[in-house]
Coordinates of C-alpha atoms in Angstrom, one line a residue:
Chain A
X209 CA 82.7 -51.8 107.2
X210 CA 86.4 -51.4 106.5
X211 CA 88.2 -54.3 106.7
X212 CA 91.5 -56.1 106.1
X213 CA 91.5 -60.5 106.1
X214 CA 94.6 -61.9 105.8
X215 CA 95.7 -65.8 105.2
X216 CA 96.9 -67.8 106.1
X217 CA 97.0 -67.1 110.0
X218 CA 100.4 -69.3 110.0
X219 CA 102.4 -71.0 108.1
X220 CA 105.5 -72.9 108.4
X221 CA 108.4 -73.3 106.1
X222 CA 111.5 -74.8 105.4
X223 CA 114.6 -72.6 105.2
X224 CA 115.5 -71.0 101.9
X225 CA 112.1 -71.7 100.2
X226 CA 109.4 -69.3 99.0
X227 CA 106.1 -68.2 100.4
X228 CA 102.8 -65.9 99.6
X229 CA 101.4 -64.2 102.1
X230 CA 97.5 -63.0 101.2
X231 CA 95.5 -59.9 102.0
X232 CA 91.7 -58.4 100.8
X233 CA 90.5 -55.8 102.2
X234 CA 87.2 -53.7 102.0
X235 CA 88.7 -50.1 102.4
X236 CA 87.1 -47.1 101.0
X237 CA 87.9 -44.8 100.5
X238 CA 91.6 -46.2 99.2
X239 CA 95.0 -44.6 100.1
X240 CA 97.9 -46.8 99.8
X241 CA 98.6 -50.7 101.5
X242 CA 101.4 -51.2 103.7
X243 CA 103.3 -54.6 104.9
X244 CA 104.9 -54.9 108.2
X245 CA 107.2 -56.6 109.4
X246 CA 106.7 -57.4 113.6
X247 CA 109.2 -59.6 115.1
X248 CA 108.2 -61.1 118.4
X249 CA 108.6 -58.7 121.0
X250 CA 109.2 -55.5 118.9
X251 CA 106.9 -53.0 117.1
X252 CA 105.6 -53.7 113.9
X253 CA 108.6 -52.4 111.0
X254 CA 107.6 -51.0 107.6
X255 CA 108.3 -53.3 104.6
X256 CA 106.8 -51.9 101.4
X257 CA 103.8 -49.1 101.1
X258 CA 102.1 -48.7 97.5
X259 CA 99.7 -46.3 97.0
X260 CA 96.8 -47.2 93.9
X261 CA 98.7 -46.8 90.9
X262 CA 101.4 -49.0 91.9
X263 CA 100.9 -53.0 91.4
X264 CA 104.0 -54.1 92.3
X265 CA 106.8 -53.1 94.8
X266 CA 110.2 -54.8 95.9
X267 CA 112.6 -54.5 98.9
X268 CA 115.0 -56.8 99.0
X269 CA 113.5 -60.5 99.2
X270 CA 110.2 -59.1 99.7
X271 CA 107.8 -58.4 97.0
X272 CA 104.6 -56.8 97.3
X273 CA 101.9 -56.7 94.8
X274 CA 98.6 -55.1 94.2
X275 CA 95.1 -55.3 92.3
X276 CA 93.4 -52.4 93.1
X277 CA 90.4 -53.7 91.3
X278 CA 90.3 -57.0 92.9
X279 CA 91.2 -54.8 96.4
X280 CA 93.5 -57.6 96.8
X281 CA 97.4 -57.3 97.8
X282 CA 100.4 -60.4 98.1
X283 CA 103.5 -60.7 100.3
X284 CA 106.0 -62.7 98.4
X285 CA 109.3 -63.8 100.1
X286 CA 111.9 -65.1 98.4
X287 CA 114.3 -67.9 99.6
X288 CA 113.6 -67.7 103.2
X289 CA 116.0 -67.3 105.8
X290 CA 115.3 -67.9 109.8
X291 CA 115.3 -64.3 110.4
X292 CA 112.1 -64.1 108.4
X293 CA 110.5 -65.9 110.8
X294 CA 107.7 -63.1 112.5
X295 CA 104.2 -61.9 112.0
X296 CA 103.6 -60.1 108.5
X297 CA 100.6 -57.2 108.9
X298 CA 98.6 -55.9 106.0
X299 CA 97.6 -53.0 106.5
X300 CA 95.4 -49.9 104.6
X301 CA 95.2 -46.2 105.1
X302 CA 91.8 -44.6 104.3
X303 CA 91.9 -42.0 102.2
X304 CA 91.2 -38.4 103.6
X305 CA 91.1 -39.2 107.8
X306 CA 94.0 -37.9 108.8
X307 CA 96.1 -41.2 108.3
X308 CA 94.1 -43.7 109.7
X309 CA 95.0 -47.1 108.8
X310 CA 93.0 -50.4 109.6
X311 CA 94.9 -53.4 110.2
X312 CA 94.9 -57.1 108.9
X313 CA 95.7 -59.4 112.2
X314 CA 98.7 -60.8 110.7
X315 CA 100.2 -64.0 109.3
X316 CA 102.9 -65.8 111.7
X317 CA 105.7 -67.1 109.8
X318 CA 108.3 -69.6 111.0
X319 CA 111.2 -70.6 108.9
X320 CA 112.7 -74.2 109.9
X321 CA 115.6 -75.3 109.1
Chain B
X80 CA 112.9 -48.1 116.4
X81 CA 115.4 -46.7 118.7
X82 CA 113.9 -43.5 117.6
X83 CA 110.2 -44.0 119.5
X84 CA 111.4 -45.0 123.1
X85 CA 108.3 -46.6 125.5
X86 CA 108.6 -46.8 129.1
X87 CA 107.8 -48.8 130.2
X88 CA 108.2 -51.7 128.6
X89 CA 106.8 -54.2 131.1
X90 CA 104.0 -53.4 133.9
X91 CA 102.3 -55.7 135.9
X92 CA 99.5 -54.1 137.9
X93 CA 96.0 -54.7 139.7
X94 CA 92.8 -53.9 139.2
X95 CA 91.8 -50.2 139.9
X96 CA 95.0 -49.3 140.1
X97 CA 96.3 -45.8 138.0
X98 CA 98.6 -46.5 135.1
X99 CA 100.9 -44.0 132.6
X100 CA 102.8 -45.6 129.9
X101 CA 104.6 -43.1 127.9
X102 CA 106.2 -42.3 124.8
X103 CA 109.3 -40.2 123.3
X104 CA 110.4 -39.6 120.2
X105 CA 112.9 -37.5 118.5
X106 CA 112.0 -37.9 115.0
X107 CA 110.6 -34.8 115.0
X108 CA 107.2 -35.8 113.6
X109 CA 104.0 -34.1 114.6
X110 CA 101.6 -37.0 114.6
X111 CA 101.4 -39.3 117.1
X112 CA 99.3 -42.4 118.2
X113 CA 98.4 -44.9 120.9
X114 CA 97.3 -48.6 119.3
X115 CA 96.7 -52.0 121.5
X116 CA 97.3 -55.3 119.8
X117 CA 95.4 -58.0 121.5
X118 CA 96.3 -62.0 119.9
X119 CA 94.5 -62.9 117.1
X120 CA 93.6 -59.5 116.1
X121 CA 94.7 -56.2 114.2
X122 CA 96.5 -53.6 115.8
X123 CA 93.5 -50.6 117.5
X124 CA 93.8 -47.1 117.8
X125 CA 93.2 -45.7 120.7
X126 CA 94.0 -42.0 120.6
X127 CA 95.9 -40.3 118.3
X128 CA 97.5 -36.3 118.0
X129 CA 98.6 -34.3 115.3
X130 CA 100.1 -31.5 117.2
X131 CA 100.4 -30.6 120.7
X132 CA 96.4 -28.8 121.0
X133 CA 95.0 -31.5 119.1
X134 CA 93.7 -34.9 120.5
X135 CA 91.3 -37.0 119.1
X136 CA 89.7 -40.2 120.1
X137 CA 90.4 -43.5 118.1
X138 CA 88.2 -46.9 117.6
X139 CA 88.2 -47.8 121.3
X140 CA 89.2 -45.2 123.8
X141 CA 86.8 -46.3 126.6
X142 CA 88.6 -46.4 129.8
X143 CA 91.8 -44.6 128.4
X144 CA 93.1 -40.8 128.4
X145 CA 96.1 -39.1 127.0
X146 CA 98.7 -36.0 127.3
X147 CA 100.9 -34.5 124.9
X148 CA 102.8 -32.9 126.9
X149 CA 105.1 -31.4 124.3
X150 CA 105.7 -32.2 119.8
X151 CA 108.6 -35.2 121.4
X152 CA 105.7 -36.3 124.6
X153 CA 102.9 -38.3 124.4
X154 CA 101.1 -40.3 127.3
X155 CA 98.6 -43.0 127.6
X156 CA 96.9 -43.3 131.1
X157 CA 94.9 -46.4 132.0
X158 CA 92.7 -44.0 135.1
X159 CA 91.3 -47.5 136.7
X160 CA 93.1 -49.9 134.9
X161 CA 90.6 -53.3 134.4
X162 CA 91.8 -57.2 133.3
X163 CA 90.5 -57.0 129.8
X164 CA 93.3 -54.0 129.4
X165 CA 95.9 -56.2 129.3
X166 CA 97.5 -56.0 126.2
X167 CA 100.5 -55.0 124.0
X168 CA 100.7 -51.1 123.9
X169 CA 102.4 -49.6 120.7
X170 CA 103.0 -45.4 120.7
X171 CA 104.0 -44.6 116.5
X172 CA 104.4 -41.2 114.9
X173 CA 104.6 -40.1 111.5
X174 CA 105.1 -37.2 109.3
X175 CA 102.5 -35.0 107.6
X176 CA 102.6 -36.2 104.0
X177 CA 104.2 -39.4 104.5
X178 CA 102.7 -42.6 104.3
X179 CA 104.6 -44.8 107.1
X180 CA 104.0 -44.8 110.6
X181 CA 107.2 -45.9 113.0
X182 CA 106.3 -48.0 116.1
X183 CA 107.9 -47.9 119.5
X184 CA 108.5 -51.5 121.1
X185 CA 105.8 -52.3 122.8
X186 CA 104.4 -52.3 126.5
X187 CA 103.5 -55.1 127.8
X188 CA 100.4 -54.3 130.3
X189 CA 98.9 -57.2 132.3
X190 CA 96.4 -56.1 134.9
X191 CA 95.0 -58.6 137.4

């Protein structure tokens, strides 16, 4: 069954430090992994997308990575700011079906300050 | 995205009761879709259209229907709408070819 687990389901931090967000999945067959960003209230906003030969992808403070082999995938964020406070969704498309993507439920982040 | 409008963006209905949400766009993209995000769990697909004649059924379309009306249209109908359909409604579109998917707002549903 194609799946996508994410961890933790929340987490709280102090402003301006750094947090992982995790994923594994059990998609097959593989496409490409995408992070969203979903603020509360809004619809979900992409962050990075890597498809399988790419391990590791940047935008900004946010840094994705990938092991393919592992079929496991990281959020990093880098000094956090209060705005980065939202939910952060892993998600995969499956190969070959038209763009269908399954979905992790998300890990809500709150930066204090 | 102000470029995937929903309306609207809050409902409050009862039970048995006929709902439409709907969804614009003017990205231009030929694919659409229809997800529901419950708490706690993933976004679901619903429906989902890559042009105008073609509609195809996501993981749980029970109790829903849609209409593409035209390439910019795309409408969810709840025909007899039931509690357990209360939910956050997102339309997203995307390009042929692309990878990313861009998400309305949100619709938030409650049926009593």
């Amino acid at each position: 069954k194609n799946q996508v687990e994410q961890s933790p389901q929340s987490l709280i931090i102090l402003e301006g430090k750094n947090c992982t967000l995790q994923c594994n999945y059990t998609v097959s067959p593989f496409s490409n992994l995408r992070w969203y960003k979903q603020d509360t209230g809004r619809g979900p906003v992409s962050l990075t997308i890597m498809t399988f030969s790419e391990n590791t992808k940047s935008n900004g403070r946010y840094t994705a990575t990938l092991d393919a082999d592992t079929k496991q995938s990281s959020l990093h964020i880098t000094a956090s700011q209060l705005s980065d406070s939202a939910s952060y969704i892993c998600v995969v498309s499956v190969y070959n079906q038209g763009g269908k993507l399954i979905f992790g439920q998300g890990t809500e982040l709150s930066v204090k300050p | 995205d102000a470029d995937v409008t929903q309306t609207p963006r809050n409902r409050i209905t009862k039970t048995g009761k006929r709902i439409m949400l709907e969804c614009s766009q003017t990205k231009g993209h030929d694919r659409m879709y229809w997800y529901r995000q419950d708490p706690g769990l993933g976004l679901r697909l619903i429906y989902y259209s890559f042009d105008v004649k073609d509609i195809n059924k996501g993981e749980i379309s029970d109790g829903y229907s849609v209409s593409r009306q035209a390439q910019a249209k795309f409408s969810l109908s709840l025909e007899s709408a039931i509690p357990n359909q209360t939910a956050l409604y997102f339309c997203a579109t995307s390009d042929p070819g692309y990878y990313e998917q861009f998400f309305g707002p949100g619709t938030r549903l409650t049926v009593l």
